[in-house]
mmCIF file of C-alpha atoms in Angstrom:
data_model
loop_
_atom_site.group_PDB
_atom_site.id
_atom_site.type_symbol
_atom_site.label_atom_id
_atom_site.label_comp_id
_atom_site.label_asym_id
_atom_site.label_seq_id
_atom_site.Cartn_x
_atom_site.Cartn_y
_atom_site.Cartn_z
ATOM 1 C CA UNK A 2 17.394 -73.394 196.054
ATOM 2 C CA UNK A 3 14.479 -71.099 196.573
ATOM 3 C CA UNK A 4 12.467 -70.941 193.797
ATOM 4 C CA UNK A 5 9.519 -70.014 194.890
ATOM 5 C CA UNK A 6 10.027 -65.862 194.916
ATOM 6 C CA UNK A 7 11.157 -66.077 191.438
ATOM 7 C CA UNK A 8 8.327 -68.077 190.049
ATOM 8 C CA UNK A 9 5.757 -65.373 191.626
ATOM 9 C CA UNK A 10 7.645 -62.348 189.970
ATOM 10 C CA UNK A 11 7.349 -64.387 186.572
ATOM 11 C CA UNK A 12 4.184 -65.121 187.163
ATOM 12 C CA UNK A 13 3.080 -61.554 187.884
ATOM 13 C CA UNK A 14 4.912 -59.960 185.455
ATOM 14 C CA UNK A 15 3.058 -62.711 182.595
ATOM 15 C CA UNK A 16 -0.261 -61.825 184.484
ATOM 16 C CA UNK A 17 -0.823 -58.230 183.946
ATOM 17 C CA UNK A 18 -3.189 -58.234 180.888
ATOM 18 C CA UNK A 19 -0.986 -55.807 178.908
ATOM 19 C CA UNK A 20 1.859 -57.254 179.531
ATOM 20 C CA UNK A 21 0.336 -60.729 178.523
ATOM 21 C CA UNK A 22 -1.389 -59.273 175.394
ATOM 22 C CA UNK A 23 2.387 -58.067 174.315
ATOM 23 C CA UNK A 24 4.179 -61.892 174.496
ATOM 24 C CA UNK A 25 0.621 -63.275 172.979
ATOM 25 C CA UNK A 26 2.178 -60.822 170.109
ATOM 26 C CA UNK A 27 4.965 -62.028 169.836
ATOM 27 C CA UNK A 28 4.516 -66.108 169.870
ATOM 28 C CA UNK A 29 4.056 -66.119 166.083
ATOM 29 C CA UNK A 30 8.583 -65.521 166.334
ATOM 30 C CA UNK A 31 8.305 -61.842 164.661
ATOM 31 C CA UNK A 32 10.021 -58.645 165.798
ATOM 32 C CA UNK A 33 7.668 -55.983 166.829
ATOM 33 C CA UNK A 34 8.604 -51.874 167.562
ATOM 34 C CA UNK A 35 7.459 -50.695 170.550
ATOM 35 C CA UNK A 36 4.739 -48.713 169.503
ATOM 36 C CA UNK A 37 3.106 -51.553 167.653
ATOM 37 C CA UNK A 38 2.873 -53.532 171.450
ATOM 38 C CA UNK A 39 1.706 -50.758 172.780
ATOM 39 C CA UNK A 40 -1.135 -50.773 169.996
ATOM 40 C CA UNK A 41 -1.696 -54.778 170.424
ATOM 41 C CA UNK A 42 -2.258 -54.358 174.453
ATOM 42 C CA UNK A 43 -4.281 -51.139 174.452
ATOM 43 C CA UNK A 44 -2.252 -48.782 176.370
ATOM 44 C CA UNK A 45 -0.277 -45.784 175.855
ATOM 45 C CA UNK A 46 3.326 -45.420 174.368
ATOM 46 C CA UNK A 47 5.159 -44.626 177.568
ATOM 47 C CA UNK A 48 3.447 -47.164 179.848
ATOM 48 C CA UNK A 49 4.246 -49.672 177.154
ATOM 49 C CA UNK A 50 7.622 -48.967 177.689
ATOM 50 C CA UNK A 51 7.236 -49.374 181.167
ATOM 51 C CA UNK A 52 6.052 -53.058 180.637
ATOM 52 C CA UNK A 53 8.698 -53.586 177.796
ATOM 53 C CA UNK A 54 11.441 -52.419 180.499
ATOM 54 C CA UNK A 55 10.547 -54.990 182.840
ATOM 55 C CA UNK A 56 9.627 -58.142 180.593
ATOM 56 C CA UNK A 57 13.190 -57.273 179.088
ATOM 57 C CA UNK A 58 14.707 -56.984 182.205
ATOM 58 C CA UNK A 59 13.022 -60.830 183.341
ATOM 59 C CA UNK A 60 14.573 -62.136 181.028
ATOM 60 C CA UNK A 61 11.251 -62.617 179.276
ATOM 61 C CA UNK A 62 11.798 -60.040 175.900
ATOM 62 C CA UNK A 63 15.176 -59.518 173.855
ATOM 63 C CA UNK A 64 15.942 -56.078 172.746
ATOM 64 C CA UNK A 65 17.294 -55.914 168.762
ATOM 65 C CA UNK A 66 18.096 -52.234 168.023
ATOM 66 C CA UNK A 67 18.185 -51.522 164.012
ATOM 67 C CA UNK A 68 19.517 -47.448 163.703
ATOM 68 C CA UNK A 69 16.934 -45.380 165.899
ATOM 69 C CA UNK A 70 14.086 -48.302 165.883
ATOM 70 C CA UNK A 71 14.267 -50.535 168.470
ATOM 71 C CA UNK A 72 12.758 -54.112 168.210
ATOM 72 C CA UNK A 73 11.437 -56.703 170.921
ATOM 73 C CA UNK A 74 10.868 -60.486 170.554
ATOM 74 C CA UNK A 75 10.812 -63.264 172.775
ATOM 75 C CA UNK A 76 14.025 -64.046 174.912
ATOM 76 C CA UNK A 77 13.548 -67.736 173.695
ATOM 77 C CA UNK A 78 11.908 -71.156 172.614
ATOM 78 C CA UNK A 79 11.826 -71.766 176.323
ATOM 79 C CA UNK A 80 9.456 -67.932 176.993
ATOM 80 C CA UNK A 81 7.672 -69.436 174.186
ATOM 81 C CA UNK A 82 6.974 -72.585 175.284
ATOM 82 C CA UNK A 83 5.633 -71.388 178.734
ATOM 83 C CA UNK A 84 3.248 -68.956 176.942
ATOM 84 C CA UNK A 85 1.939 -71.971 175.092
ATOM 85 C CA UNK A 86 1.541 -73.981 178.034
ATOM 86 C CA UNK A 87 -0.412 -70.785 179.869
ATOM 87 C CA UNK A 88 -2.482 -71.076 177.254
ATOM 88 C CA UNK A 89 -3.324 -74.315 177.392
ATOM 89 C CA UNK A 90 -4.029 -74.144 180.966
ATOM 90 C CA UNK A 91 -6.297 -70.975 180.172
ATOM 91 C CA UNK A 92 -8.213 -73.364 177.708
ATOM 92 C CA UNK A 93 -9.040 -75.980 180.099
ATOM 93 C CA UNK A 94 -9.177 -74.428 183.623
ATOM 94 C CA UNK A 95 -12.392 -75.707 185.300
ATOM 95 C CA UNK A 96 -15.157 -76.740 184.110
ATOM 96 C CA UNK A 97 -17.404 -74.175 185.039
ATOM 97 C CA UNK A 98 -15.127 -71.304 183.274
ATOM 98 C CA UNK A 99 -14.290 -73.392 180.089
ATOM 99 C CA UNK A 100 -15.100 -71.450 176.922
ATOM 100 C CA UNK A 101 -15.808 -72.842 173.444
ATOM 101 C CA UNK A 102 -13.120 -72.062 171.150
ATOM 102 C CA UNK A 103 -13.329 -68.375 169.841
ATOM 103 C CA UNK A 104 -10.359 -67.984 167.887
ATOM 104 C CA UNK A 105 -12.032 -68.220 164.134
ATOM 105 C CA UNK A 106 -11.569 -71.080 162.428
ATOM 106 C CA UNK A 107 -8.277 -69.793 160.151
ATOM 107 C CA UNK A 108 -6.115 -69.546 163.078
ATOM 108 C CA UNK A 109 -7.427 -72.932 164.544
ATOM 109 C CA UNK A 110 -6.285 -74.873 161.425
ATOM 110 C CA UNK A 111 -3.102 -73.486 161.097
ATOM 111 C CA UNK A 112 -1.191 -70.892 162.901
ATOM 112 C CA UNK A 113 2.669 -70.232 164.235
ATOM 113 C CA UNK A 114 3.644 -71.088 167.463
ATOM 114 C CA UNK A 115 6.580 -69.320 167.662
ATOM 115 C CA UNK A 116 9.254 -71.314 165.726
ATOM 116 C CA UNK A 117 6.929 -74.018 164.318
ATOM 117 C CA UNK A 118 3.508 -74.637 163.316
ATOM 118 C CA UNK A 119 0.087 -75.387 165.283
ATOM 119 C CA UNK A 120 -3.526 -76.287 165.002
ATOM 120 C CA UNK A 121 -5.318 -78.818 163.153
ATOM 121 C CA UNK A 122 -2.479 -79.281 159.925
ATOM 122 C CA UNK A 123 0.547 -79.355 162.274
ATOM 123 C CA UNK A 124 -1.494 -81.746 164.784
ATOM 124 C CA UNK A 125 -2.028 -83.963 161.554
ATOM 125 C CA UNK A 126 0.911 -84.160 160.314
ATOM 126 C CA UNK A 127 2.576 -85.184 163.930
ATOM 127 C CA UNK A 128 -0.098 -88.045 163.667
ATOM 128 C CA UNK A 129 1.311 -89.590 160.349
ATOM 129 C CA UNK A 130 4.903 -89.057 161.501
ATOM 130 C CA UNK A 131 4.158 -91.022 164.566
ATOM 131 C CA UNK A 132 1.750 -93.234 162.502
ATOM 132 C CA UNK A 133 4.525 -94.533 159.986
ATOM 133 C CA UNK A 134 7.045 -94.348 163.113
ATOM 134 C CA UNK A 135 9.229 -91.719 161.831
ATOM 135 C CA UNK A 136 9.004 -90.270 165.231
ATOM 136 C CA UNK A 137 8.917 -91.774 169.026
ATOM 137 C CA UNK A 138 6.548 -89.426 171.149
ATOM 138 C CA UNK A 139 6.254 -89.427 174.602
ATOM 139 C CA UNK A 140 5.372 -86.755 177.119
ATOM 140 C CA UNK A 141 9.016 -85.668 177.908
ATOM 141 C CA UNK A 142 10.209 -85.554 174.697
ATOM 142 C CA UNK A 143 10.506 -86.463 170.943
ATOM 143 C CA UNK A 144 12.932 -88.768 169.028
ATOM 144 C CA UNK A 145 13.357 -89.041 164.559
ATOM 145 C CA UNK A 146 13.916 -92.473 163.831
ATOM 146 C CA UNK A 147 16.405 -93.441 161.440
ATOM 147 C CA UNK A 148 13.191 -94.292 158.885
ATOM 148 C CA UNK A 149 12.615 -90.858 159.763
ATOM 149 C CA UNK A 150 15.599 -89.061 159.127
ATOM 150 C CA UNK A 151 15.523 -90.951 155.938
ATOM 151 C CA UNK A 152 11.973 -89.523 155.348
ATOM 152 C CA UNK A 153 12.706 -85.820 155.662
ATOM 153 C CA UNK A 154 15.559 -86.553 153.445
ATOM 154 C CA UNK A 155 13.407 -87.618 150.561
ATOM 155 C CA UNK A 156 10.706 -84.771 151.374
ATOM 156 C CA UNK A 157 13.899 -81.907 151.670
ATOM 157 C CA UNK A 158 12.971 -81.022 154.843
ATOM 158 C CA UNK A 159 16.026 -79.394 155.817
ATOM 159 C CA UNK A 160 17.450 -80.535 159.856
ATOM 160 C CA UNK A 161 21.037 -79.088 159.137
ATOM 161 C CA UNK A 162 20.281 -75.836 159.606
ATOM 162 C CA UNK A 163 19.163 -76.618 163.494
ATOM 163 C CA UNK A 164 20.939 -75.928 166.306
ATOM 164 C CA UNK A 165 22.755 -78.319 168.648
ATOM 165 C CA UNK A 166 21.594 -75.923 171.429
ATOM 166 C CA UNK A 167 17.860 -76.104 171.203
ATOM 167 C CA UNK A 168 15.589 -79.057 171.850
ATOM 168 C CA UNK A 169 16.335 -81.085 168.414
ATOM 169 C CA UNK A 170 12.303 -82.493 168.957
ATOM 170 C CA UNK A 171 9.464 -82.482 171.488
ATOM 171 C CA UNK A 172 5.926 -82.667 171.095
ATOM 172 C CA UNK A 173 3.657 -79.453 172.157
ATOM 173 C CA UNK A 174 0.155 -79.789 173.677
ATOM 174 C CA UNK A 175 -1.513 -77.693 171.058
ATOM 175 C CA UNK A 176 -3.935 -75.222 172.821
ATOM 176 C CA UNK A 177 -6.517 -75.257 170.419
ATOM 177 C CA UNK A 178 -6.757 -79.189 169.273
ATOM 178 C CA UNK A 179 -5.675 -80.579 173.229
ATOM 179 C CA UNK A 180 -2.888 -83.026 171.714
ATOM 180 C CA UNK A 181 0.571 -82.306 170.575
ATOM 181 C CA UNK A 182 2.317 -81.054 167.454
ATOM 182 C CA UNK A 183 5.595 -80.924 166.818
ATOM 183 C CA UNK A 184 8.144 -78.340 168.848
ATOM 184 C CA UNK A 185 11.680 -77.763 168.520
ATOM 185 C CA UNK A 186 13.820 -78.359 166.014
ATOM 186 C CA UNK A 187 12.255 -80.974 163.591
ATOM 187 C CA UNK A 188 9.200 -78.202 164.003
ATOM 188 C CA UNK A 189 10.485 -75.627 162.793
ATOM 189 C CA UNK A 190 12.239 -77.453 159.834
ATOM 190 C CA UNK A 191 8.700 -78.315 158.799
ATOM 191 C CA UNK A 192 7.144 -74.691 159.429
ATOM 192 C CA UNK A 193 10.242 -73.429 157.276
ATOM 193 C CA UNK A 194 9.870 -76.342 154.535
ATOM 194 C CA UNK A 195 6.297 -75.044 154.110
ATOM 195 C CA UNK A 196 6.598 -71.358 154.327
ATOM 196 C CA UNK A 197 9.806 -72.139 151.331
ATOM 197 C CA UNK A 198 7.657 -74.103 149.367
ATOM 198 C CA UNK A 199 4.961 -71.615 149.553
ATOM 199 C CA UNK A 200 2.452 -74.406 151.183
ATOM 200 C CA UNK A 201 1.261 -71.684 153.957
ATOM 201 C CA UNK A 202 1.590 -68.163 154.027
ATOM 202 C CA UNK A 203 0.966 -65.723 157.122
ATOM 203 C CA UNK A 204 -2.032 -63.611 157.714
ATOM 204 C CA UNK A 205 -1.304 -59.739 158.501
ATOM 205 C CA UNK A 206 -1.262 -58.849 162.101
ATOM 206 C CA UNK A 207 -2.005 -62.343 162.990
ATOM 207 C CA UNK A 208 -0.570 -65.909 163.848
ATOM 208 C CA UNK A 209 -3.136 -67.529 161.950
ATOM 209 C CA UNK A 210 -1.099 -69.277 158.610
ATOM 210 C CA UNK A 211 -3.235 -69.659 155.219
ATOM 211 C CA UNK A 212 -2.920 -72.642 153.072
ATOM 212 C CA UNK A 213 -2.593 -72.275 149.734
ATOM 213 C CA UNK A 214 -3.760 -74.466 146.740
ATOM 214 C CA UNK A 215 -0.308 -75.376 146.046
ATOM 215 C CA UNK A 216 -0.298 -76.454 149.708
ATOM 216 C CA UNK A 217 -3.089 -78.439 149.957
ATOM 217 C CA UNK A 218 -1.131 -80.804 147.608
ATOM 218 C CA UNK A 219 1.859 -80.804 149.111
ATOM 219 C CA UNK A 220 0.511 -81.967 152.218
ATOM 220 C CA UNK A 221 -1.113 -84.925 150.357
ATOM 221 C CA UNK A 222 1.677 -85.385 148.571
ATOM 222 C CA UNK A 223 4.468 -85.437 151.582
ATOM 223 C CA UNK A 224 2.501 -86.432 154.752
ATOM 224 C CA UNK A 225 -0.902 -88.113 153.303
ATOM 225 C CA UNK A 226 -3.210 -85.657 154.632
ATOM 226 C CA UNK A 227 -5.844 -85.650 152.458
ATOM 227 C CA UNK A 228 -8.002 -82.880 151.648
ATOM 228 C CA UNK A 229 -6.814 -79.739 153.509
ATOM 229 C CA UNK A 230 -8.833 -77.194 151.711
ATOM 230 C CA UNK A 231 -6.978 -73.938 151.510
ATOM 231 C CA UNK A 232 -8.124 -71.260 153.699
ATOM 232 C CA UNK A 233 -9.351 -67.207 153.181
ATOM 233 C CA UNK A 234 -7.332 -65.586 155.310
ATOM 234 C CA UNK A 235 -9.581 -62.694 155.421
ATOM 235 C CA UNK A 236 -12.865 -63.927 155.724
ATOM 236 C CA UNK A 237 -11.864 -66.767 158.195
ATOM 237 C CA UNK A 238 -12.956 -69.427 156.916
ATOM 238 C CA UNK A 239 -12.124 -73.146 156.141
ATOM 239 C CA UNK A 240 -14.113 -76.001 154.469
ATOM 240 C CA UNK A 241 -14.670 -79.411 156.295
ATOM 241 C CA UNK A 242 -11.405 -81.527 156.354
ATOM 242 C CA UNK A 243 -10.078 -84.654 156.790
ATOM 243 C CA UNK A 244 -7.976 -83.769 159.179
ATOM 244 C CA UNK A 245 -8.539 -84.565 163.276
ATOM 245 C CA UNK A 246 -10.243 -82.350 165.281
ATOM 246 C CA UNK A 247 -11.841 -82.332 168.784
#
């Protein structure tokens, strides 16, 4: 099969700078109107919907409609995960055109990637899961061990609610940090354990995810990473840390 034509009219459609300031939106898993994307990637009302016409019809957006508002979000963990990779690649590309990370310092120590959580916490905590061999990493996938379904047990880190239809666990090259965090399922259980248990909270208008005092315990407590200072989600700013970092 020819796959070739298909990849270029994803490809073009991702690499229109409006169009790829919209799904950059949208990567933190909300639902945003219309007019809010059009705000985000600097054009006008009706050429946003222009844009929003054709990601939808790729494949690329889904359309929720809620009485006369009408809502986009990403198609799927799969849209999301090729965004995140694009990113990546962005990051690196050669050496001449690399740029030193820009992205403030809140959103580089914790943010949403779609579904689950990235930067420096959710790059830690992948560590000490793999560490105490609660998870089996490898670069096409991501296995809990039986220690580690035990584990999230204990913790209430709830995997029932997942769905047999999604990757249950894969790692995800974090864009920020260059090494994985945790994708999929057993991601998201942990984004959702945190944002219950009121460890992280989201910034307005922004992926970047603040951690709270009560969180900076609770990740000592539960995955042994040791002083992660909460963060100002306003001003941007995060103390020195124990946890890894490039």
């Amino acid at each position: 099969m020819d796959t070739g034509p298909k990849i270029a009219q994803v490809a073009a459609l991702v690499g229109d700078p409006a169009r790829a300031n919209m799904l950059s939106a949208l990567m933190d898993g909300r639902t945003l109107t219309a007019t809010e994307l059009a705000y985000v990637s600097g054009v006008a009302p009706q050429t946003a919907s222009g844009h929003l016409a054709r990601l939808s019809d790729a494949g690329l957006l889904a359309l929720e409609r809620q009485g006369r508002r009408r809502y986009f979000r990403l198609a799927s963990p799969l849209v999301a995960r090729m965004l995140e990779g694009l990113m990546v690649l962005a990051q690196e590309g050669p050496a001449r055109q690399r740029n030193l990370w820009r992205g403030g310092e809140t959103l580089r120590h914790a943010r949403t990637c779609y579904d689950h959580m990235a930067g420096r916490i959710a790059v830690a905590i992948a560590d000490r899961l793999a560490q105490q061999s609660f998870i089996l990493l490898d670069e096409d996938g991501g296995q809990l061990t039986d220690a580690g379904r035990s584990f999230f047990d204990e913790v209430g880190v709830d995997l029932r609610l997942t769905s047999k239809r999604r990757v249950f666990c894969r790692p995800c090259l974090d864009w920020s940090e260059r090494r994985p965090h945790l994708a999929g399922a057993v991601g998201a259980a942990i984004l959702r354990h945190a944002l219950d248990h009121d460890w992280v909270e989201h910034v307005r208008d922004s992926r970047a995810l603040v951690v709270t005092p009560v969180g900076v315990s609770g990740l000592a407590t539960t995955f042994g990473i040791e002083d992660a200072p909460p963060t100002d989600g306003r001003e941007g700013r995060v103390a020195s840390c124990g946890v890894p970092s490039v």
